[in-house]
Coordinates of C-alpha atoms in Angstrom, one line a residue:
M1 CA 12.0 18.9 53.7
K2 CA 10.6 15.4 54.3
L3 CA 8.0 13.5 52.3
N4 CA 6.8 10.0 51.3
I5 CA 6.0 9.2 47.7
E6 CA 5.1 6.2 45.5
R7 CA 8.1 5.1 43.3
G8 CA 6.0 4.8 40.1
S9 CA 4.6 8.3 40.3
L10 CA 8.0 9.9 41.0
L11 CA 9.7 7.9 38.2
K12 CA 7.2 9.1 35.6
S13 CA 7.7 12.7 36.6
L14 CA 11.4 12.3 36.6
Q15 CA 11.3 10.9 33.1
H16 CA 9.8 14.2 31.9
A17 CA 12.3 16.3 33.9
Q18 CA 15.5 14.5 32.9
G19 CA 14.4 14.8 29.2
V20 CA 14.6 18.6 29.5
V21 CA 17.9 18.7 31.4
E22 CA 21.1 18.7 29.3
R23 CA 23.7 16.1 30.3
R24 CA 26.5 18.4 29.4
T25 CA 26.3 22.0 30.6
T26 CA 28.8 24.5 31.9
I27 CA 26.3 25.8 34.5
P28 CA 26.0 23.1 37.3
I29 CA 22.6 24.2 38.6
L30 CA 21.1 23.4 35.1
S31 CA 22.0 19.8 35.6
N32 CA 19.7 19.7 38.6
V33 CA 16.0 19.3 39.1
L34 CA 14.3 21.6 41.6
L35 CA 12.2 19.7 44.2
T36 CA 9.6 21.7 46.0
A37 CA 7.4 19.9 48.6
E38 CA 4.3 21.7 49.8
D39 CA 0.5 21.4 50.0
G40 CA 0.4 17.6 49.6
A41 CA 2.5 17.6 46.4
L42 CA 6.0 17.5 45.1
S43 CA 6.8 19.9 42.3
L44 CA 9.7 18.9 39.9
T45 CA 11.1 21.8 37.8
A46 CA 13.7 21.3 35.2
T47 CA 15.2 23.7 32.6
D48 CA 18.0 24.1 30.0
S49 CA 17.4 27.9 29.8
D50 CA 15.3 27.6 26.6
L51 CA 12.8 25.0 27.7
A52 CA 11.3 24.5 31.2
S53 CA 9.1 21.8 32.7
V54 CA 7.1 22.0 35.9
E55 CA 5.2 18.9 37.1
R56 CA 3.3 18.3 40.3
V57 CA 2.9 14.8 41.7
G58 CA 0.8 13.9 44.8
C59 CA 2.7 12.7 47.9
S60 CA 2.6 12.8 51.7
V61 CA 4.4 16.0 52.8
V62 CA 5.7 15.8 56.4
T63 CA 7.9 18.9 56.3
P64 CA 7.7 21.4 53.4
G65 CA 10.9 22.5 51.8
A66 CA 12.9 22.8 48.6
T67 CA 16.3 21.7 47.2
T68 CA 17.9 20.7 43.9
V69 CA 19.6 17.5 42.9
S70 CA 21.2 16.0 39.8
A71 CA 18.2 15.1 37.5
H72 CA 19.9 12.2 35.8
T73 CA 21.4 10.7 39.0
F74 CA 18.1 11.0 40.8
Y75 CA 16.2 9.4 37.9
D76 CA 18.7 6.5 37.7
V77 CA 18.4 5.9 41.4
V78 CA 14.6 5.9 41.5
R79 CA 14.5 3.7 38.3
K80 CA 16.5 1.0 40.1
L81 CA 14.4 0.9 43.2
P82 CA 11.7 -1.9 43.5
E83 CA 8.5 -1.4 41.6
G84 CA 5.5 -0.5 43.8
S85 CA 7.8 0.6 46.7
E86 CA 7.3 3.7 48.9
I87 CA 10.2 6.1 49.0
E88 CA 11.0 8.4 51.9
I89 CA 12.8 11.6 50.9
G90 CA 14.4 13.9 53.4
R91 CA 17.4 16.1 54.2
G92 CA 20.7 14.7 55.6
E93 CA 23.9 16.0 56.9
G94 CA 25.7 18.6 54.8
N95 CA 22.4 19.4 52.9
Q96 CA 22.4 16.0 51.3
L97 CA 19.1 14.6 49.9
V98 CA 18.5 11.2 51.6
L99 CA 16.3 8.5 50.0
R100 CA 15.2 5.5 52.0
C101 CA 13.4 2.6 50.4
G102 CA 13.2 -0.7 52.3
R103 CA 16.7 -1.5 53.4
S104 CA 18.3 0.9 50.9
R105 CA 19.6 4.3 51.8
L106 CA 21.1 6.8 49.3
A107 CA 22.5 10.3 50.0
L108 CA 22.7 12.6 47.0
T109 CA 24.6 15.9 46.8
T110 CA 22.4 19.0 46.4
L111 CA 22.7 22.7 45.4
P112 CA 20.7 25.5 47.0
S113 CA 17.2 26.0 45.6
E114 CA 17.7 29.7 45.6
D115 CA 20.3 29.4 42.8
F116 CA 17.8 27.7 40.5
P117 CA 16.6 29.9 37.6
R118 CA 13.1 31.2 37.9
V119 CA 10.5 29.9 35.4
S120 CA 8.4 32.6 33.9
E121 CA 4.7 32.4 34.8
D122 CA 3.6 35.5 32.8
E123 CA 0.4 35.2 30.8
L124 CA 0.8 34.8 27.0
P125 CA -1.7 36.7 24.8
H126 CA -3.1 33.9 22.6
G127 CA -4.6 30.7 24.2
F128 CA -6.5 27.7 22.9
R129 CA -7.1 24.1 23.5
L130 CA -6.5 21.0 21.4
A131 CA -7.4 17.3 21.9
A132 CA -4.2 15.4 22.9
G133 CA -4.9 12.8 20.3
A134 CA -5.2 15.3 17.5
L135 CA -2.0 17.1 18.5
R136 CA -0.2 13.8 18.9
S137 CA -1.2 12.7 15.4
A138 CA -0.2 16.1 13.9
I139 CA 3.3 15.9 15.5
D140 CA 3.8 12.3 14.4
R141 CA 2.9 13.2 10.8
T142 CA 5.2 16.2 10.6
R143 CA 8.2 16.0 12.9
F144 CA 10.1 13.5 10.7
A145 CA 10.6 16.3 8.1
M146 CA 12.2 18.7 10.5
S147 CA 15.8 19.8 9.5
M148 CA 18.9 19.0 11.5
E149 CA 21.1 21.5 9.7
E150 CA 22.3 24.2 12.1
T151 CA 22.9 26.6 9.3
R152 CA 19.2 26.8 8.5
Y153 CA 18.2 27.0 12.2
Y154 CA 14.7 28.3 11.3
L155 CA 13.9 24.8 9.8
N156 CA 14.9 23.0 13.0
G157 CA 11.3 22.7 14.3
I158 CA 7.7 22.7 13.3
Y159 CA 5.8 25.7 12.0
M160 CA 2.4 26.3 13.5
H161 CA 0.0 29.0 12.2
P162 CA -3.6 29.8 11.4
A163 CA -4.6 29.7 7.7
E164 CA -7.5 29.8 5.3
S165 CA -8.4 26.6 3.4
P166 CA -11.3 25.7 1.0
D167 CA -13.1 24.3 4.1
G168 CA -12.6 27.4 6.2
Q169 CA -10.1 28.5 8.8
V170 CA -7.6 25.8 9.9
L171 CA -4.5 25.4 12.2
R172 CA -1.6 24.3 10.0
I173 CA 1.4 22.4 11.3
A174 CA 4.3 22.0 8.9
A175 CA 7.9 20.9 8.8
T176 CA 10.5 20.7 6.0
D177 CA 14.2 20.1 5.6
G178 CA 14.4 21.3 2.0
H179 CA 14.2 17.7 0.6
R180 CA 10.8 16.8 1.9
L181 CA 7.8 18.6 3.4
A182 CA 4.9 17.5 5.7
R183 CA 1.8 19.6 6.3
V184 CA -1.2 18.8 8.5
E185 CA -4.4 20.8 8.9
L186 CA -6.6 20.8 12.1
A187 CA -9.8 22.6 12.7
L188 CA -8.9 26.0 14.0
P189 CA -9.6 26.0 17.8
D190 CA -11.3 28.9 19.6
G191 CA -8.7 31.5 20.5
A192 CA -6.1 30.6 17.8
S193 CA -7.3 32.9 15.0
G194 CA -5.2 35.8 16.0
M195 CA -2.0 34.0 17.0
P196 CA 1.3 34.6 15.1
G197 CA 3.0 31.9 13.1
V198 CA 5.5 30.3 15.5
I199 CA 8.4 27.9 15.0
V200 CA 8.5 25.3 17.8
P201 CA 12.1 23.9 18.4
R202 CA 12.9 20.3 17.8
K203 CA 13.6 19.5 21.4
T204 CA 10.3 21.1 22.6
V205 CA 8.4 19.2 20.0
G206 CA 9.9 16.0 21.4
E207 CA 9.0 16.8 24.9
I208 CA 5.5 17.8 24.0
R209 CA 5.1 14.5 22.3
R210 CA 6.4 12.6 25.3
L211 CA 4.1 14.5 27.6
I212 CA 1.0 13.6 25.7
E213 CA 1.9 10.0 25.0
D214 CA -1.0 8.7 27.1
G215 CA -4.5 10.1 27.3
N216 CA -6.9 12.1 25.2
D217 CA -7.7 15.0 27.5
E218 CA -7.3 18.5 26.1
V219 CA -4.0 20.2 25.8
S220 CA -3.9 23.9 26.7
M221 CA -1.5 26.0 24.6
E222 CA -0.6 29.7 25.1
V223 CA 1.5 31.6 22.5
S224 CA 3.3 34.9 22.1
D225 CA 5.8 36.0 19.5
T226 CA 8.7 34.5 21.5
R227 CA 7.3 31.8 23.8
L228 CA 5.0 28.8 23.9
R229 CA 3.4 27.3 27.0
V230 CA 1.8 23.8 27.0
S231 CA -0.2 22.5 29.9
F232 CA -1.4 18.9 30.1
G233 CA -2.5 17.3 33.3
E234 CA -0.2 18.3 36.1
T235 CA 2.7 19.3 33.8
V236 CA 3.5 22.7 32.3
L237 CA 6.1 23.1 29.6
T238 CA 7.4 26.6 28.7
S239 CA 9.7 27.1 25.7
K240 CA 11.4 29.8 23.8
L241 CA 10.4 29.8 20.1
I242 CA 12.9 29.9 17.2
D243 CA 13.5 33.5 16.1
G244 CA 13.4 33.4 12.4
T245 CA 11.2 33.6 9.3
Y246 CA 9.7 30.3 8.0
P247 CA 9.7 29.9 4.2
D248 CA 6.5 30.2 2.2
Y249 CA 6.3 26.4 1.9
D250 CA 2.8 26.4 0.3
R251 CA 4.2 27.5 -3.0
V252 CA 6.3 24.3 -3.4
I253 CA 3.3 21.9 -2.9
P254 CA 2.6 20.6 -6.4
F255 CA -1.2 20.3 -6.3
A256 CA -1.3 20.5 -10.1
N257 CA 0.6 17.2 -10.6
D258 CA -1.5 15.2 -13.1
K259 CA -0.2 11.6 -12.9
T260 CA -1.8 9.6 -10.1
L261 CA -0.4 6.3 -8.5
R262 CA -2.2 4.5 -5.8
V263 CA -0.4 1.7 -3.8
D264 CA -1.0 -0.3 -0.7
P265 CA 1.4 1.4 1.8
G266 CA 2.3 -1.8 3.6
N267 CA 3.3 -3.7 0.4
F268 CA 5.0 -0.5 -0.9
A269 CA 7.1 -0.1 2.3
K270 CA 8.2 -3.8 2.2
A271 CA 9.3 -3.4 -1.5
V272 CA 11.2 -0.2 -0.8
D273 CA 12.9 -1.7 2.3
L274 CA 13.9 -4.8 0.3
V275 CA 15.5 -3.1 -2.7
S276 CA 17.1 -0.3 -0.6
T277 CA 19.2 -3.0 1.1
I278 CA 21.3 -2.9 -2.1
A279 CA 21.2 0.9 -2.5
A280 CA 24.4 2.9 -1.9
E281 CA 24.6 3.9 1.7
K282 CA 25.4 7.6 0.9
T283 CA 22.4 8.3 -1.4
R284 CA 19.9 5.4 -0.4
A285 CA 18.5 6.0 -3.9
V286 CA 15.6 3.9 -5.2
K287 CA 14.2 4.2 -8.7
L288 CA 10.4 3.9 -9.4
K289 CA 9.5 2.9 -12.9
I290 CA 5.7 3.3 -13.3
A291 CA 3.6 2.0 -16.2
Q292 CA 0.0 0.8 -16.7
G293 CA -0.9 -1.1 -13.6
L294 CA 2.7 -1.9 -12.7
L295 CA 5.4 -0.4 -10.4
V296 CA 9.0 -1.6 -10.6
L297 CA 11.3 -0.5 -7.8
S298 CA 15.0 -1.0 -8.3
A299 CA 18.4 -0.1 -6.8
S300 CA 21.9 -0.5 -8.0
N301 CA 25.2 -0.4 -6.3
P302 CA 28.6 -1.2 -7.9
D303 CA 29.8 -2.7 -4.6
Q304 CA 26.7 -4.7 -3.7
G305 CA 24.8 -5.6 -6.9
D306 CA 21.2 -4.9 -8.1
A307 CA 17.8 -5.4 -6.7
E308 CA 14.3 -5.2 -8.3
E309 CA 10.7 -5.7 -7.0
Q310 CA 7.5 -5.5 -8.9
L311 CA 4.1 -4.4 -7.5
E312 CA 0.6 -4.4 -9.1
V313 CA -0.7 -0.9 -8.6
D314 CA -3.5 1.5 -9.6
Y315 CA -2.0 3.6 -12.4
S316 CA -3.3 4.5 -15.8
D317 CA -1.4 7.6 -16.9
S318 CA 1.7 7.8 -19.2
P319 CA 4.9 5.9 -18.0
I320 CA 7.3 7.7 -15.7
E321 CA 10.6 7.0 -14.1
I322 CA 11.7 8.9 -10.9
G323 CA 14.1 8.3 -8.1
F324 CA 13.8 9.0 -4.3
N325 CA 15.7 8.6 -1.1
S326 CA 14.4 5.3 0.2
R327 CA 14.5 6.5 3.8
Y328 CA 12.1 9.3 3.0
L329 CA 9.7 7.0 1.2
L330 CA 9.7 4.6 4.2
D331 CA 9.1 7.5 6.7
I332 CA 6.0 8.6 4.8
A333 CA 4.7 5.0 4.1
A334 CA 4.9 4.3 7.9
L335 CA 2.4 7.2 8.5
I336 CA -0.2 5.9 6.0
D337 CA -2.2 2.9 7.4
S338 CA -5.5 3.4 5.6
D339 CA -6.9 2.2 2.3
G340 CA -3.9 3.4 0.3
A341 CA -1.2 5.9 -0.4
Q342 CA -1.6 8.3 -3.4
F343 CA 1.4 9.7 -5.2
Q344 CA 0.9 12.4 -7.8
F345 CA 3.7 13.2 -10.3
S346 CA 4.3 15.7 -13.0
N347 CA 7.5 14.3 -14.5
G348 CA 10.7 12.5 -13.4
A349 CA 12.5 15.7 -12.4
S350 CA 9.8 17.4 -10.4
S351 CA 8.6 17.0 -6.8
A352 CA 5.9 14.4 -5.9
L353 CA 2.8 15.0 -3.8
V354 CA 1.9 12.1 -1.4
Q355 CA -1.4 11.8 0.5
D356 CA -3.2 9.3 2.6
V357 CA -6.3 8.4 0.5
A358 CA -8.5 8.4 3.6
D359 CA -7.0 11.5 5.2
P360 CA -6.6 14.5 2.8
A361 CA -5.8 16.8 5.8
A362 CA -2.2 15.6 5.6
V363 CA 0.0 16.2 2.6
Y364 CA 3.7 15.3 2.0
V365 CA 6.1 16.5 -0.7
L366 CA 9.2 14.7 -1.8
M367 CA 12.0 16.1 -4.0
P368 CA 13.3 13.6 -6.5
M369 CA 16.9 12.5 -6.8
R370 CA 18.9 11.4 -9.8
V371 CA 19.5 7.6 -10.0

């Protein structure tokens, strides 16, 4: 194998590959990226057995061939080479992979390409396309609510499924950790109506988000009961899905809450951030005391003291006091950058419904806490 490739193009592809590979694994070949040079392109394949990434990048192939090399070492080497440089990649003695760039020469240990796991290319029964921008926004507005508890593994991802809404069929993307919930609706794309509800793992969600960071081209998605394949540009991600039953989250969304508070999300976030400095680190609890046109945020900590901030708000219902985890409030406020955030309450002991005034397609639910 021998080829010449531009450093920037190779580095971008390696960023995707090394994100898939686990740093600690008992199977040496899974620490490596498979390099395949043929037909004027270099293909980089990485996998952790559950998630696989295949990306093609254009290059000048002198001699076709394939090998595997440590993904993280290869990435670190290329990252430290000069920007805009041309890299020559070839085979050396003892099956080493040799990189030459200017006056630099590096020889990396390899493992046989034949030992690398095969990435499935089988067709999946349900396929549809989404605009990258729409998918990127949906992920950003839901992934913060994914659980990290291994005991409830079925919450360690986002749930994607077709559903009926008052405006017709939609594609719903939801996440919850039992303390907060986020749900976003997108227009149902052609081909998605018959798909099963699927739970996309946390790591896969992160790699999809990284993949579609730039650009607004369409993303191709293929789904079965057990796998998801995402294609964008020259990259294909194939992932196992979480095998579990997602809870009926719709029944906990309190659409009947009758007390409405509207606040400027920026000012609200600053106030929460300020008073939470005093809050106990374990609970991060902040109290909201809401009355006619006024919101008082406060926190108390025997070891640190007290804090209070007042905001003028749009509120005309009966007074209410309720407490929340300040981190959860800040996460949601950061996602609302329009004309205002709308909170709907029932009482101080029930969950709150939060929406972006300008974007009713996204809803958030927060469980209260005792303060």
